[in-house]
Short mmCIF file of C-alpha atoms and ligand atoms in Angstrom, two decimals:
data_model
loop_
_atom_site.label_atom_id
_atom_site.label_comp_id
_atom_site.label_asym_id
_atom_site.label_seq_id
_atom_site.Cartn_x
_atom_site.Cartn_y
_atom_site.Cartn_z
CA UNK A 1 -83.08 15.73 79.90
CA UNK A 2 -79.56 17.00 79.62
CA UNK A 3 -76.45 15.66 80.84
CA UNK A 4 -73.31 16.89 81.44
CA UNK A 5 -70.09 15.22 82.65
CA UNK A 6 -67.82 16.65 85.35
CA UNK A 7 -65.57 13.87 85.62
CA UNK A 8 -65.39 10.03 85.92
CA UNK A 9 -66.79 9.91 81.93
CA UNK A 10 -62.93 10.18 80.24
CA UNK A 11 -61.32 8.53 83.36
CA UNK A 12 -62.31 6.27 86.22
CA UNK A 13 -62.03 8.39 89.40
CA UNK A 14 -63.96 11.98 90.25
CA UNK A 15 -67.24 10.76 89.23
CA UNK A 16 -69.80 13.64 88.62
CA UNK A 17 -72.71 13.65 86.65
CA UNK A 18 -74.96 16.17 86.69
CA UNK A 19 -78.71 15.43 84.95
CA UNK A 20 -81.08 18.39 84.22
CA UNK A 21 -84.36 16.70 84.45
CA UNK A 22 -87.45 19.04 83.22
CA UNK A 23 -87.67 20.12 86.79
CA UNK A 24 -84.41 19.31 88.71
CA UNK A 25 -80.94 19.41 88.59
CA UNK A 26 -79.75 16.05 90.07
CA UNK A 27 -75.79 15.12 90.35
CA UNK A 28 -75.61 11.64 89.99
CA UNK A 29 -72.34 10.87 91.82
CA UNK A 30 -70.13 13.73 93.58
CA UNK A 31 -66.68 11.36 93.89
CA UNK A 32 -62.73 12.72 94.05
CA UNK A 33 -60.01 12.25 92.08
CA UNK A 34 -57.19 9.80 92.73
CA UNK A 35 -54.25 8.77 91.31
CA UNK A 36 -52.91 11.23 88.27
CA UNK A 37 -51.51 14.51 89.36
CA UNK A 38 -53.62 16.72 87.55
CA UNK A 39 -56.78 14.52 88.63
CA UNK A 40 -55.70 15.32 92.22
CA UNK A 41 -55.32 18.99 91.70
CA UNK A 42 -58.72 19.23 90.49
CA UNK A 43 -59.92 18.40 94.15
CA UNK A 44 -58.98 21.46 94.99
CA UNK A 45 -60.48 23.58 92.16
CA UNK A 46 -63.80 25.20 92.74
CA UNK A 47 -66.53 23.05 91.17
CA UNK A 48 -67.11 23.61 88.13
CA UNK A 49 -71.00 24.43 87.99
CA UNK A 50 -72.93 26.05 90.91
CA UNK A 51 -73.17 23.84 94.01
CA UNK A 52 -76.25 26.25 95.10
CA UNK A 53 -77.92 25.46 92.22
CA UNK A 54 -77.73 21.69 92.55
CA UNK A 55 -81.43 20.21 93.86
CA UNK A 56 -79.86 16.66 95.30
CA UNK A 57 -77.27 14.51 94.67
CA UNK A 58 -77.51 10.31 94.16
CA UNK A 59 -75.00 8.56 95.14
CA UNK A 60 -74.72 5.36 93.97
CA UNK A 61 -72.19 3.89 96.21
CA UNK A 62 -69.42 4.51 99.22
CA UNK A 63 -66.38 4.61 97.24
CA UNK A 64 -64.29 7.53 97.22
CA UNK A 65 -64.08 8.27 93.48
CA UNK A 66 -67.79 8.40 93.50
CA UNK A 67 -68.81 10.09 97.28
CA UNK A 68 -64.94 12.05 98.33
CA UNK A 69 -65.90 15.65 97.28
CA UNK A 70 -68.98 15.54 98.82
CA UNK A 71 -67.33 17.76 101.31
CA UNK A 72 -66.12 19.84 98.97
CA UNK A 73 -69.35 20.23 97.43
CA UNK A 74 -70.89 21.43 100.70
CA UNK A 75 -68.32 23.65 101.47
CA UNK A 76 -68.95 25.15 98.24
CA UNK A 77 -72.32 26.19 99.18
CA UNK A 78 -74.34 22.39 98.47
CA UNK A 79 -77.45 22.43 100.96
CA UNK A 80 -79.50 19.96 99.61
CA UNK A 81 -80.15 16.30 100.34
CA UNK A 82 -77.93 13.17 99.72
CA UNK A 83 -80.05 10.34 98.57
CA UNK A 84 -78.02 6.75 98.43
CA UNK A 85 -79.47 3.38 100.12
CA UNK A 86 -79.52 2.81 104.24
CA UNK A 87 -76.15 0.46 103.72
CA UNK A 88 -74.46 3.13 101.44
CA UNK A 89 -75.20 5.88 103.64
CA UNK A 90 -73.45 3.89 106.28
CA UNK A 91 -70.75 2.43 104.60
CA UNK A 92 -69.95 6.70 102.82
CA UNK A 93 -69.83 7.61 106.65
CA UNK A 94 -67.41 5.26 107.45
CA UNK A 95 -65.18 6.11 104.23
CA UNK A 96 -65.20 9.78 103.48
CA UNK A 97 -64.97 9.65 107.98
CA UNK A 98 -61.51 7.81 107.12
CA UNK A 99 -60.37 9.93 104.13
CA UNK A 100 -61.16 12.87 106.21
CA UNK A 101 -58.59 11.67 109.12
CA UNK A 102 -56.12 10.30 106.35
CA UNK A 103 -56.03 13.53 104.91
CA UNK A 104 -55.57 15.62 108.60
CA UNK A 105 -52.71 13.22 109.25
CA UNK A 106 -50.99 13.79 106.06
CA UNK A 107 -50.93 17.26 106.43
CA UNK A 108 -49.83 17.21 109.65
CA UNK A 109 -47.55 14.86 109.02
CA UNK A 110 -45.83 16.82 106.01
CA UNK A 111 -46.00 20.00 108.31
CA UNK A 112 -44.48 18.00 110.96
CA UNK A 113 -41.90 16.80 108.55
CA UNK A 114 -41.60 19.84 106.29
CA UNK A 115 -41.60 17.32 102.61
CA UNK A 116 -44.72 19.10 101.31
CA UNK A 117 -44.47 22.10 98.67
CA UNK A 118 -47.16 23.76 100.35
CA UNK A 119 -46.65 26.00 103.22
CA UNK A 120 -48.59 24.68 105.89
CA UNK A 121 -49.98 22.07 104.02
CA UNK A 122 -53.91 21.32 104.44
CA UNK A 123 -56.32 18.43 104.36
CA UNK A 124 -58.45 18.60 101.39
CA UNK A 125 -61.73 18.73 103.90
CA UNK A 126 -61.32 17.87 107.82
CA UNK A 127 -63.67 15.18 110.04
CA UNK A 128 -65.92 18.59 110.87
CA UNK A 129 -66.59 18.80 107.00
CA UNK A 130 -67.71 15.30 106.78
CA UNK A 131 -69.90 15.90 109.81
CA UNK A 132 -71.87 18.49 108.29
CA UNK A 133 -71.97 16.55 105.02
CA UNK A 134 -73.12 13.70 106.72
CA UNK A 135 -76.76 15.46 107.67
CA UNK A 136 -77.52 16.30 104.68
CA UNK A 137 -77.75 12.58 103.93
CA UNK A 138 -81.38 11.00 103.37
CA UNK A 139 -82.27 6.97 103.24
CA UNK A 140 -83.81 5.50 100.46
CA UNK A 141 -85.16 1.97 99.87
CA UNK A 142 -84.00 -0.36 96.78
CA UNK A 143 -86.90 -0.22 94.57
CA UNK A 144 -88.66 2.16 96.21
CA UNK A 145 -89.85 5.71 94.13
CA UNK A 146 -88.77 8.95 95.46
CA UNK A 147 -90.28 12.32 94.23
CA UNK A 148 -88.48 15.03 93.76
CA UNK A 149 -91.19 17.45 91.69
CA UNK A 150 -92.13 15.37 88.98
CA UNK A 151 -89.23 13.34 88.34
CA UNK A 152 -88.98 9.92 89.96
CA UNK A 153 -85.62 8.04 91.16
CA UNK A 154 -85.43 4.53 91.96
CA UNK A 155 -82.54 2.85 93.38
CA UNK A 156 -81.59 -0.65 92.41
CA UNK A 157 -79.06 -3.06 93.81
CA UNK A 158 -75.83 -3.09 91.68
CA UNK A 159 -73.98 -5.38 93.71
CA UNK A 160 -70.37 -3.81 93.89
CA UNK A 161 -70.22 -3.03 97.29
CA UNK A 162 -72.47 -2.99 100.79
CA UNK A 163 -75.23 -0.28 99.60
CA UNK A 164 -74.13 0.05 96.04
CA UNK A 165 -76.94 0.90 93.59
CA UNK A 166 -77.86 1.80 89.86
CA UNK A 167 -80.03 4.91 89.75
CA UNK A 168 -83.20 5.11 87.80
CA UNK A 169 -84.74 8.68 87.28
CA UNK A 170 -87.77 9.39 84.84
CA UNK A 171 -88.84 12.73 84.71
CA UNK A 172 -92.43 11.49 82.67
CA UNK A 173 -90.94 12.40 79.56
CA UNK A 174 -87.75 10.53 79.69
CA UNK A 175 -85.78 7.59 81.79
CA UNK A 176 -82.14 7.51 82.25
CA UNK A 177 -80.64 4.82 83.77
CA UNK A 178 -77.27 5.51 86.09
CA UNK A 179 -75.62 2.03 86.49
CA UNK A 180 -73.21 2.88 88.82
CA UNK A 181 -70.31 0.45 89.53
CA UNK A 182 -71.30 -3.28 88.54
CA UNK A 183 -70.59 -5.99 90.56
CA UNK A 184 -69.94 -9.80 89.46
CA UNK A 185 -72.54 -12.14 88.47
CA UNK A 186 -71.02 -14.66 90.31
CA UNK A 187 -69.30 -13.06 93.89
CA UNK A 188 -68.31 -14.67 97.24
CA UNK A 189 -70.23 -12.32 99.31
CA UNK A 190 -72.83 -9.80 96.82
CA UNK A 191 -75.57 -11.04 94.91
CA UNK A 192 -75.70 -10.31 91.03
CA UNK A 193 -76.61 -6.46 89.90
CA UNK A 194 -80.28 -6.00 89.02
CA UNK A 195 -80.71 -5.58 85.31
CA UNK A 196 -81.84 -2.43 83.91
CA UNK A 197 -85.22 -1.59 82.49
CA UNK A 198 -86.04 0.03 79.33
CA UNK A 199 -84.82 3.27 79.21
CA UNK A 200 -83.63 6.26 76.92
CA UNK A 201 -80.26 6.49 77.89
CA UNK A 202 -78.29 4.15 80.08
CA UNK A 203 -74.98 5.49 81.50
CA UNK A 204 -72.76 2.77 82.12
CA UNK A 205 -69.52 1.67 83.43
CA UNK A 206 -66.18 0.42 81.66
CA UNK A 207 -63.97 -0.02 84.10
CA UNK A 208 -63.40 -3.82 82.55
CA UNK A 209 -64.89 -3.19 79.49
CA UNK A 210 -61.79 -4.74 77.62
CA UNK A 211 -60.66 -7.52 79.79
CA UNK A 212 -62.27 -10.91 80.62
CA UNK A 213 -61.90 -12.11 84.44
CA UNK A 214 -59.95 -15.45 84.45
CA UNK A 215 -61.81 -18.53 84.81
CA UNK A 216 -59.24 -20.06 87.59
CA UNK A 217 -60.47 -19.60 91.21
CA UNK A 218 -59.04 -16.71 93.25
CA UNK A 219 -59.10 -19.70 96.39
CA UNK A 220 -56.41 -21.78 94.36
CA UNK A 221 -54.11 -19.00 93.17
CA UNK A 222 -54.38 -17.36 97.07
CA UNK A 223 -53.51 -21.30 98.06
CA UNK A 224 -49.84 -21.22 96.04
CA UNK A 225 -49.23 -17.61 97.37
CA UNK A 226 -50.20 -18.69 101.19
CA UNK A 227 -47.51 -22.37 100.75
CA UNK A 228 -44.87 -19.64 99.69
CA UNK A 229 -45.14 -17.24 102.07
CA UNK A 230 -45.63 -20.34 104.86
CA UNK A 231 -42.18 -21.60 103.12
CA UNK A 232 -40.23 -18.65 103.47
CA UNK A 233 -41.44 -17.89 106.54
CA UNK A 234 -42.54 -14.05 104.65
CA UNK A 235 -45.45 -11.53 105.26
CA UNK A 236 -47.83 -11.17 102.22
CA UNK A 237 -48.93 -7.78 102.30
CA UNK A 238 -52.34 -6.87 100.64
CA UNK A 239 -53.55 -3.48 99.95
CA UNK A 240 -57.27 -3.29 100.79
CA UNK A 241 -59.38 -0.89 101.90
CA UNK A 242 -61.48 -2.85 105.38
CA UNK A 243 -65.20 -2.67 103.53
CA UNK A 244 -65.82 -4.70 100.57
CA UNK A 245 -62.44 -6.68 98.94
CA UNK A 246 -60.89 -6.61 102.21
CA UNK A 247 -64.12 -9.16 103.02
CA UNK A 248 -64.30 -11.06 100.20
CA UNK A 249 -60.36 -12.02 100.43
CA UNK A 250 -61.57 -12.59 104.41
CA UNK A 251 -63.95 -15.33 103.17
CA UNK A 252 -61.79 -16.80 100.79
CA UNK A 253 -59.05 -17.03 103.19
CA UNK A 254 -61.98 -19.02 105.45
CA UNK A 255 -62.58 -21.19 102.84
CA UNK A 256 -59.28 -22.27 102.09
CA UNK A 257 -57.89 -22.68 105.64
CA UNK A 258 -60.86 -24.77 106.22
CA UNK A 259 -60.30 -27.30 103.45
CA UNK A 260 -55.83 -26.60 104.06
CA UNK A 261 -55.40 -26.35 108.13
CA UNK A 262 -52.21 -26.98 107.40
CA UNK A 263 -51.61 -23.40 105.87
CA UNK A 264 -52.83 -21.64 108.91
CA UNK A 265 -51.27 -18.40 109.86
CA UNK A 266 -52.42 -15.25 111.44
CA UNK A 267 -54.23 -13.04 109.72
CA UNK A 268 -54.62 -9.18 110.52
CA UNK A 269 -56.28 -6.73 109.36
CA UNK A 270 -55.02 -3.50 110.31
CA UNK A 271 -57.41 -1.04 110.10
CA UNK A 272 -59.23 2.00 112.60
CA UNK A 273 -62.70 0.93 111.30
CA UNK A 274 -62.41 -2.85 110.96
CA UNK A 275 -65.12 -3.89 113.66
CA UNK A 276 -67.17 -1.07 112.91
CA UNK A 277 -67.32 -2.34 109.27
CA UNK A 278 -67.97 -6.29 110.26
CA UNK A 279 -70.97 -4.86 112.00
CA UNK A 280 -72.45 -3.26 108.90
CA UNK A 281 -72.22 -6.47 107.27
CA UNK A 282 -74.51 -7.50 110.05
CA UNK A 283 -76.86 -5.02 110.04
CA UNK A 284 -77.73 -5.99 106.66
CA UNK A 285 -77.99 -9.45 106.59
CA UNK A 286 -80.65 -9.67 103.04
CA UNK A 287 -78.08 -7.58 101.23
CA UNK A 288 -75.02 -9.82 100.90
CA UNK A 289 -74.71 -13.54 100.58
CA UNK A 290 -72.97 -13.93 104.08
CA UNK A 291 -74.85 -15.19 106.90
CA UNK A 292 -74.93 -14.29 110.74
CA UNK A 293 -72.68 -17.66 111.20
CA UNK A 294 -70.52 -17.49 107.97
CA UNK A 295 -69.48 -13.82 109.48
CA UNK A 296 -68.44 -15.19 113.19
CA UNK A 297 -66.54 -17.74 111.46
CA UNK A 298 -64.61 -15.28 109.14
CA UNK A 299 -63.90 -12.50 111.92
CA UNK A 300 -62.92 -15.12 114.05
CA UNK A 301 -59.96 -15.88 112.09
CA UNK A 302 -59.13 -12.22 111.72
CA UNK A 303 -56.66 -10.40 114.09
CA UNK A 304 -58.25 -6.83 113.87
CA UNK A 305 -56.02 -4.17 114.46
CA UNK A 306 -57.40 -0.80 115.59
CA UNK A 307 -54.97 1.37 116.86
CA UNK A 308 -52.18 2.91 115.40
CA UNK A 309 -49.38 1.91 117.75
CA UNK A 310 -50.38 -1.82 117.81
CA UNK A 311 -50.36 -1.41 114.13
CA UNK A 312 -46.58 -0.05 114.15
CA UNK A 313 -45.48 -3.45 115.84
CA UNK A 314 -46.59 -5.27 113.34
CA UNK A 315 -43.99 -3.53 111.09
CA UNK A 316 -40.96 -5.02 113.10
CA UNK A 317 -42.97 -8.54 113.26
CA UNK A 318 -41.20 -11.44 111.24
CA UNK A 319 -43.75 -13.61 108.90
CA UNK A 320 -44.95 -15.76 107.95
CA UNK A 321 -48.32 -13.53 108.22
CA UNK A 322 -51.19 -12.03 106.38
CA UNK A 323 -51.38 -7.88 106.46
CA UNK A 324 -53.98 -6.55 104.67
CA UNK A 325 -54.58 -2.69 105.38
CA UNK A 326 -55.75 0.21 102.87
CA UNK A 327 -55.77 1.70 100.74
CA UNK A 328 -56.42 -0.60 97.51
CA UNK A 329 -54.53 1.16 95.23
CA UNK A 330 -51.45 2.34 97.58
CA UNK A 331 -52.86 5.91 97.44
CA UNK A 332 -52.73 6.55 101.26
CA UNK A 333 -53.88 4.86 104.68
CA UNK A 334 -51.94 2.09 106.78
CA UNK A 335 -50.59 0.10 104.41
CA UNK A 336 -48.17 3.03 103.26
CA UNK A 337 -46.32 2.55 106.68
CA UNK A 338 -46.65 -1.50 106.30
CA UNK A 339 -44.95 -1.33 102.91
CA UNK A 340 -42.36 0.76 103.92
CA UNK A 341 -41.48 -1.24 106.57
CA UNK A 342 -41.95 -4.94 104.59
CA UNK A 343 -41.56 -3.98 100.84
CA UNK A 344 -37.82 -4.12 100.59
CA UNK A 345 -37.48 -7.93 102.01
CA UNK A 346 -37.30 -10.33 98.43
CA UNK A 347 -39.45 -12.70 100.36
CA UNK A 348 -42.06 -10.88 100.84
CA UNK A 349 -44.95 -10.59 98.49
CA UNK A 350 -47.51 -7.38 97.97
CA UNK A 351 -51.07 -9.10 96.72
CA UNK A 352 -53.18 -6.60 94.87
CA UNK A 353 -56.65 -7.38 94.82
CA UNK A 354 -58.86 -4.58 92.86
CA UNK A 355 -59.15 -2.15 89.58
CA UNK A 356 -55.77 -0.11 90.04
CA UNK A 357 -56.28 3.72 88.55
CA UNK A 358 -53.41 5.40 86.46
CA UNK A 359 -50.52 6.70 88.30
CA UNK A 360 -51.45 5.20 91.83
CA UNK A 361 -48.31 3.80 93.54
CA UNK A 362 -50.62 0.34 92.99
CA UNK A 363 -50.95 0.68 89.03
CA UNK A 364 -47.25 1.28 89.16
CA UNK A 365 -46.44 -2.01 90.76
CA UNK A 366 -49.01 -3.51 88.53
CA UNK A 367 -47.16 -2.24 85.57
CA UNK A 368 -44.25 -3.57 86.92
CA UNK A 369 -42.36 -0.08 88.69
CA UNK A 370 -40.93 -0.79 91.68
CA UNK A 371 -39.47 2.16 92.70
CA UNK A 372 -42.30 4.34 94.92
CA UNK A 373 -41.81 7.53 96.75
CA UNK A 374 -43.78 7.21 100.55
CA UNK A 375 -44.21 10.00 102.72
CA UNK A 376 -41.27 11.79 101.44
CA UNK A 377 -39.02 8.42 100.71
CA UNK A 378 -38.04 6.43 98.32
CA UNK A 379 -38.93 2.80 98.32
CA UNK A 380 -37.29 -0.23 96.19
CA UNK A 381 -39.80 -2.45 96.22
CA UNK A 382 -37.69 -5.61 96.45
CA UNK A 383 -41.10 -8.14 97.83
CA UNK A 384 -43.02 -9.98 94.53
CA UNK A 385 -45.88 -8.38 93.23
CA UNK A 386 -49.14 -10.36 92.47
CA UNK A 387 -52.23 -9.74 91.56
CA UNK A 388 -54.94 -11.89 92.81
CA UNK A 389 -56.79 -12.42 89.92
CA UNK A 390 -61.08 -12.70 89.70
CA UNK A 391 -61.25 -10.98 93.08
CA UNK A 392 -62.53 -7.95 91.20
CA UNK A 393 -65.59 -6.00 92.17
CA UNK A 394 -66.58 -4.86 88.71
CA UNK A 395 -68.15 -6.75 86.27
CA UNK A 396 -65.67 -7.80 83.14
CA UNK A 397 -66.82 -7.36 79.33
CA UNK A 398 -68.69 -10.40 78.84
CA UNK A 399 -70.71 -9.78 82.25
CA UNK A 400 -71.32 -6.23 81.39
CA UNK A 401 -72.90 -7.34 78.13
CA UNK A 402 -75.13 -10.22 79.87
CA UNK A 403 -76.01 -7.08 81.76
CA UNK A 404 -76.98 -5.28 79.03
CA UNK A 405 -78.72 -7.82 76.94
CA UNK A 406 -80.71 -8.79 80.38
CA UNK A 407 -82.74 -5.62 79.68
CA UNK A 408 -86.75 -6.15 79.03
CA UNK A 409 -85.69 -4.44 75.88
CA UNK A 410 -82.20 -2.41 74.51
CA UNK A 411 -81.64 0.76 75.73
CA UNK A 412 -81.96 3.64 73.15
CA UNK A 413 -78.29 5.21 73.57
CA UNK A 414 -75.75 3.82 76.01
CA UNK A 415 -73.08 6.18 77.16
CA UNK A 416 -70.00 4.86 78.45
CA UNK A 417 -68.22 6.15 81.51
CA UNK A 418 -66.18 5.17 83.75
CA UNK A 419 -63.38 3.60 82.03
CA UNK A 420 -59.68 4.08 80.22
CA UNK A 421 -60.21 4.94 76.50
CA UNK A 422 -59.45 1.26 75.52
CA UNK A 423 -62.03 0.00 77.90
CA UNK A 424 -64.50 2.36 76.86
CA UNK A 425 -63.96 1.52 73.11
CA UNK A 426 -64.04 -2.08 73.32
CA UNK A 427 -66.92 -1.92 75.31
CA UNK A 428 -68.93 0.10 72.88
CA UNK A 429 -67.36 -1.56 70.06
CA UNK A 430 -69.00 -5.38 71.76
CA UNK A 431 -72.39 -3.90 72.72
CA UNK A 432 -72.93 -2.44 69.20
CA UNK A 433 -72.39 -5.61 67.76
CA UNK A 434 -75.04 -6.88 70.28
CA UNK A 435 -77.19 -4.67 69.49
CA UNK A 436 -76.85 -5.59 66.01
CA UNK A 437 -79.06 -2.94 63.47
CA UNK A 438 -81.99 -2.39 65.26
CA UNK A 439 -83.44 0.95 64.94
CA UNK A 440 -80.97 1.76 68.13
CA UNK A 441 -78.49 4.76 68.69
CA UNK A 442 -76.26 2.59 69.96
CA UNK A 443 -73.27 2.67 72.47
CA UNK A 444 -71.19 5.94 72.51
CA UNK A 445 -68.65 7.41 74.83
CA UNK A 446 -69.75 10.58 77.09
CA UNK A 447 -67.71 13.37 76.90
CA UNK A 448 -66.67 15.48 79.50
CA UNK A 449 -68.12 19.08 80.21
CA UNK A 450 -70.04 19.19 77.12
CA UNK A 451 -73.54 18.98 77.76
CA UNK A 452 -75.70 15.96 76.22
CA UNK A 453 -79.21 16.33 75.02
CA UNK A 454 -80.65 13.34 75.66
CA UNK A 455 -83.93 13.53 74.25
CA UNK A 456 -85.05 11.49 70.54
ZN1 LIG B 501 -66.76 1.52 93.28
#
């Protein structure tokens, strides 16, 4: 087998792995960039290997740093299939069906508006793109094999997101384990990621591969920032995209209104796709911890706001309430408009939830900028910035290693992807003290467009 990296290895967005088994070439993950500048001008480069060559691409999961060129990829001459898992196949339609419209309005917008260098600008891919992406996508079960010549893939639940899996593919000679993004061992709403098997060569993820999740309880840190925001009678803002965080922070809000009904305020969640996503939930009721009754509970305490307009009145609203809208990382969607509107006002308070990416408008705020250009503006950011800690959907070191070590026996070679350099070192730097001496390669970062021979 040989491997070679077109993105996602040295950073965390643009995923793209492409494995050349003895008798296919497979790309494990076909995502976009986000966040840095040059990342984002990449979208638009040609790809760099031949699209018509590729045989299929896994996708492990829904997320746009891992499924957003897909479009691209087709448009570049891609006809094969899309394997990913029933829920992911629903939950990519719903995102990359959103990123497509984003990316239409911003370009009309900046047209409209005339603040874009380019002259007219254009969306990245268009909803007609993602249509004809969207049939070349194929359904496969966790667990189940798939042949594609002689090589075998196996999907496993990973536990990130609805649909999210780790991608096993032995082509009789070798096994290479893809584990995609790892979710918690311990979430609100997703069970724990399956453990790998014994394989030659596990690619893994960093993403937290140098920080420890807090032990405090997201539910009691949400409680003080709900009393203030009750208090000053504020709107807490919280960047999330509708599928996945956006639910988890739904459930914990349940939770803790239940056991505090004196903190009760409304709650919307602004968002085109909201209902559509609360129904995927439902349509896969063994794949998440929530059941038929905990989700009627949680939507019912949700104001979902579909359309746009209703959406803009919500911007001249006066708190105290709850807005949560996407994008995560402040990278596009509603919550652009929201912030604009609400991110001035002291009283206010912006709640980040997830992994923010380098140079996204939500790492700055993280770091502690607060100066943000929107749609052609500039923005003080004047509200408090928090960061709701242990809502993360990635596993943190200590979990990744449990991960690891819950093998049947230690991978050959790890490669690390998937993570900032200090996330990827540490990481590498713990799990080859795990592994201790053993007659194992140990754990190594991947480089990027250099091509990996994986075998002995
Ligand atoms: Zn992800």
């Amino acid at each position: 087998m040989k491997l070679t990296s077109y993105g996602g290895a040295a950073g965390v967005t643009g995923s793209k792995h492409l494995l050349e088994t003895a008798d296919r070439r497979l790309l494990v993950d076909c995502g976009m960039f986000q966040g840095e500048k040059s990342g984002r001008l990449r979208n638009w480069e040609p790809p760099p290997f031949d699209p018509g060559q590729v045989d299929a691409v896994l996708l492990t999961h829904g997320h746009l740093d891992h499924c957003g060129y897909l479009p691209r990829l087709v448009k570049a001459g891609f006809r094969g299939p899309i394997y990913t898992t029933r829920a992911g196949r629903e939950v990519a339609r719903v995102i990359l069906m959103d990123s497509a419209r984003l990316q239409e309005e911003d370009a009309e917008r900046a047209n409209r508006e005339g603040w874009s260098k380019h002259r007219p600008a254009l969306p990245l891919y268009d909803t007609a793109d993602v249509e004809r992406t969207l049939h070349q996508f194929r359904s496969a079960e966790y667990g189940k094999p798939l042949g594609l010549g002689t090589t075998e893939v196996r999907f496993h639940y990973a536990g990130h997101i609805l649909g999210a899996a780790g991608v096993l593919i032995d082509d009789g000679d070798q096994r290479a384990w893809f584990s995609g993004d790892l979710g918690r061992l311990h979430d609100p709403v997703m069970f724990p990621p399956r453990p790998p098997e014994a394989v030659d060569a596990l690619v893994m993820e960093s993403t937290y591969g140098d920080r420890k999740h807090p032990a405090g309880s997201p539910e009691d840190q949400l409680e003080d920032v709900v009393r203030g925001i009750l208090e000053r009678q504020a709107v807490l803002l919280v960047p999330a995209f509708a599928l996945g965080r956006a639910q988890t922070l739904l459930v914990l809000f349940d939770r803790l209104l239940r056991r505090r009904p004196e903190l009760e305020l409304p709650i919307y969640l602004s968002s085109p796709m909201a209902a559509a996503v609360s129904e995927l939930y439902r349509n896969y009721p063994d794949e998440h911890r929530l059941s038929a009754t905990d989700l009627d509970a949680v939507f019912a305490r949700v104001r979902i706001v579909e359309h746009a307009q209703r959406a803009r009145r919500l911007d001249r609203k006066d708190g105290p309430f709850v807005l949560i809208a996407g994008s995560g990382m402040l990278t596009g969607g509603r919550i652009l408009g929201h912030l604009l509107a609400h991110g001035e006002n002291p009283d206010n308070v912006v709640l980040l939830t997830g992994y923010q990416a380098p140079e996204t408008r939500g790492r700055t705020l993280l770091d502690g900028g607060r100066e943000l250009k929107i749609q052609g503006r500039r923005l003080e950011v004047g509200a408090r910035v928090d960061e709701l800690q242990g809502l993360s959907a990635h596993a943190d070191q200590d979990e990744l290693r449990q991960w690891v070590q819950a093998a049947p026996e230690p991978p050959r070679r790890i490669w690390l992807v998937h993570g900032e350099a200090p996330a990827r070192a540490a990481l590498a730097e713990a799990l080859n003290a795990d592994m201790g001496d053993e007659d194992r390669q140990g754990a190594r970062e991947l480089p990027e467009g250099e091509a990996i021979d994986l075998s002995p």
